[in-house]
C-alpha positions as YAML, in Angstrom:
chain: A
units: angstrom
residues:
- id: 1
  name: MET
  ca: [105.99, 92.09, 110.88]
- id: 2
  name: SER
  ca: [103.89, 89.90, 113.12]
- id: 3
  name: GLU
  ca: [100.69, 91.19, 111.50]
- id: 4
  name: GLU
  ca: [102.02, 90.36, 108.04]
- id: 5
  name: ALA
  ca: [103.17, 86.90, 109.13]
- id: 6
  name: GLU
  ca: [99.76, 86.24, 110.66]
- id: 7
  name: ALA
  ca: [98.02, 87.43, 107.49]
- id: 8
  name: ILE
  ca: [100.26, 85.20, 105.35]
- id: 9
  name: GLY
  ca: [99.27, 82.20, 107.45]
- id: 10
  name: TRP
  ca: [95.60, 83.14, 107.25]
- id: 11
  name: TYR
  ca: [95.69, 83.46, 103.45]
- id: 12
  name: VAL
  ca: [97.53, 80.16, 103.04]
- id: 13
  name: GLN
  ca: [94.90, 78.40, 105.15]
- id: 14
  name: ARG
  ca: [91.95, 80.06, 103.39]
- id: 15
  name: ILE
  ca: [93.34, 79.40, 99.91]
- id: 16
  name: ALA
  ca: [93.75, 75.72, 100.77]
- id: 17
  name: VAL
  ca: [90.02, 75.33, 101.49]
- id: 18
  name: GLU
  ca: [88.43, 77.94, 99.20]
- id: 19
  name: PRO
  ca: [86.41, 76.22, 96.45]
- id: 20
  name: ASP
  ca: [85.85, 79.35, 94.33]
- id: 21
  name: ALA
  ca: [88.66, 79.95, 91.81]
- id: 22
  name: GLU
  ca: [88.03, 83.70, 91.55]
- id: 23
  name: SER
  ca: [88.15, 84.07, 95.32]
- id: 24
  name: ARG
  ca: [91.40, 82.06, 95.46]
- id: 25
  name: ALA
  ca: [92.93, 84.31, 92.79]
- id: 26
  name: ILE
  ca: [92.08, 87.42, 94.81]
- id: 27
  name: MET
  ca: [93.50, 85.86, 97.97]
- id: 28
  name: HIS
  ca: [96.68, 84.84, 96.11]
- id: 29
  name: ASP
  ca: [97.13, 88.47, 95.09]
- id: 30
  name: SER
  ca: [96.60, 89.62, 98.69]
- id: 31
  name: LEU
  ca: [99.00, 86.93, 99.92]
- id: 32
  name: GLY
  ca: [101.68, 88.30, 97.60]
- id: 33
  name: GLU
  ca: [101.16, 91.81, 98.98]
- id: 34
  name: GLU
  ca: [101.49, 90.58, 102.58]
- id: 35
  name: PHE
  ca: [104.71, 88.74, 101.68]
- id: 36
  name: LYS
  ca: [106.07, 91.86, 100.00]
- id: 37
  name: HIS
  ca: [105.29, 93.97, 103.08]
- id: 38
  name: PHE
  ca: [106.84, 91.36, 105.37]
- id: 39
  name: SER
  ca: [109.99, 91.38, 103.25]
- id: 40
  name: MET
  ca: [110.18, 95.16, 103.19]
- id: 41
  name: GLU
  ca: [109.87, 95.37, 106.97]
- id: 42
  name: LEU
  ca: [112.51, 92.66, 107.43]
- id: 43
  name: GLU
  ca: [114.92, 94.55, 105.18]
- id: 44
  name: PHE
  ca: [114.19, 97.78, 107.07]
- id: 45
  name: LEU
  ca: [115.10, 96.12, 110.38]
- id: 46
  name: LEU
  ca: [118.19, 94.41, 108.98]
- id: 47
  name: ARG
  ca: [119.51, 97.69, 107.57]
- id: 48
  name: ARG
  ca: [119.33, 99.25, 111.01]
- id: 49
  name: THR
  ca: [120.72, 96.33, 112.99]
- id: 50
  name: PRO
  ca: [124.09, 95.31, 111.52]
- id: 51
  name: LEU
  ca: [124.52, 92.24, 113.72]
- id: 52
  name: TRP
  ca: [121.11, 90.88, 112.71]
- id: 53
  name: ARG
  ca: [122.01, 91.51, 109.07]
- id: 54
  name: GLU
  ca: [125.31, 89.66, 109.41]
- id: 55
  name: ILE
  ca: [123.63, 86.67, 111.04]
- id: 56
  name: ALA
  ca: [120.79, 86.68, 108.49]
- id: 57
  name: ARG
  ca: [123.31, 86.60, 105.62]
- id: 58
  name: GLY
  ca: [124.49, 83.22, 106.87]
- id: 59
  name: ILE
  ca: [120.96, 81.83, 107.02]
- id: 60
  name: LEU
  ca: [118.84, 83.32, 104.25]
- id: 61
  name: PHE
  ca: [118.96, 81.91, 100.74]
- id: 62
  name: THR
  ca: [121.28, 79.06, 101.65]
- id: 63
  name: ASP
  ca: [120.89, 75.33, 101.13]
- id: 64
  name: GLY
  ca: [121.28, 72.78, 103.88]
- id: 65
  name: ASP
  ca: [120.30, 72.70, 107.53]
- id: 66
  name: ILE
  ca: [118.73, 75.99, 108.60]
- id: 67
  name: VAL
  ca: [119.48, 75.49, 112.30]
- id: 68
  name: GLN
  ca: [123.13, 74.64, 111.63]
- id: 69
  name: HIS
  ca: [123.47, 77.73, 109.43]
- id: 70
  name: GLY
  ca: [121.88, 79.82, 112.18]
- id: 71
  name: GLU
  ca: [124.22, 78.54, 114.87]
- id: 72
  name: ALA
  ca: [127.32, 78.93, 112.69]
- id: 73
  name: SER
  ca: [126.28, 82.39, 111.48]
- id: 74
  name: GLU
  ca: [125.63, 83.62, 115.01]
- id: 75
  name: ALA
  ca: [128.93, 82.24, 116.26]
- id: 76
  name: ALA
  ca: [130.84, 83.88, 113.40]
- id: 77
  name: ALA
  ca: [129.07, 87.21, 113.87]
- id: 78
  name: THR
  ca: [129.66, 87.33, 117.61]
- id: 79
  name: ASP
  ca: [132.96, 85.44, 117.77]
- id: 80
  name: ASP
  ca: [131.46, 82.95, 120.22]
- id: 81
  name: GLY
  ca: [127.72, 82.85, 119.66]
- id: 82
  name: THR
  ca: [126.87, 85.23, 122.48]
- id: 83
  name: ALA
  ca: [125.87, 88.65, 121.32]
- id: 84
  name: GLY
  ca: [125.00, 90.25, 124.62]
- id: 85
  name: ASN
  ca: [123.18, 93.54, 124.03]
- id: 86
  name: ASP
  ca: [124.27, 93.72, 120.38]
- id: 87
  name: TYR
  ca: [120.94, 92.24, 119.29]
- id: 88
  name: GLY
  ca: [119.22, 95.56, 119.84]
- id: 89
  name: ALA
  ca: [118.66, 98.21, 117.23]
- id: 90
  name: SER
  ca: [121.61, 100.35, 116.27]
- id: 91
  name: GLY
  ca: [119.87, 103.49, 117.40]
- id: 92
  name: ARG
  ca: [119.53, 105.08, 113.96]
...
C-alpha cells in the first residue's frame, strides 16, 4: 500500500504543475489506477483483520472530526481503546 500511496502523491504533485493537457489526462488516468489498487489492498487487509475492519467502519465515509471518530471507534472495538496484540493479522 505504501507504494500506491507514494505514487498517488507523486501524480497529484505532477498534475498540479504539468502544463500539457494531454500529459495531465494520462497522469489522471494513472492516478485513478493507483487509487483503485490502494483501495483493493486496503480492503484485502481489512477482510483479514476483523479488528481493523471494525475500527475502520467507525472512521471511513463519516462526516465530522476524523480523529474523534478514530478514538471513539477504537474504544468501542476494544472496549477501552487498548487492543493489545489484536492489531495483528488474523492468521488467515
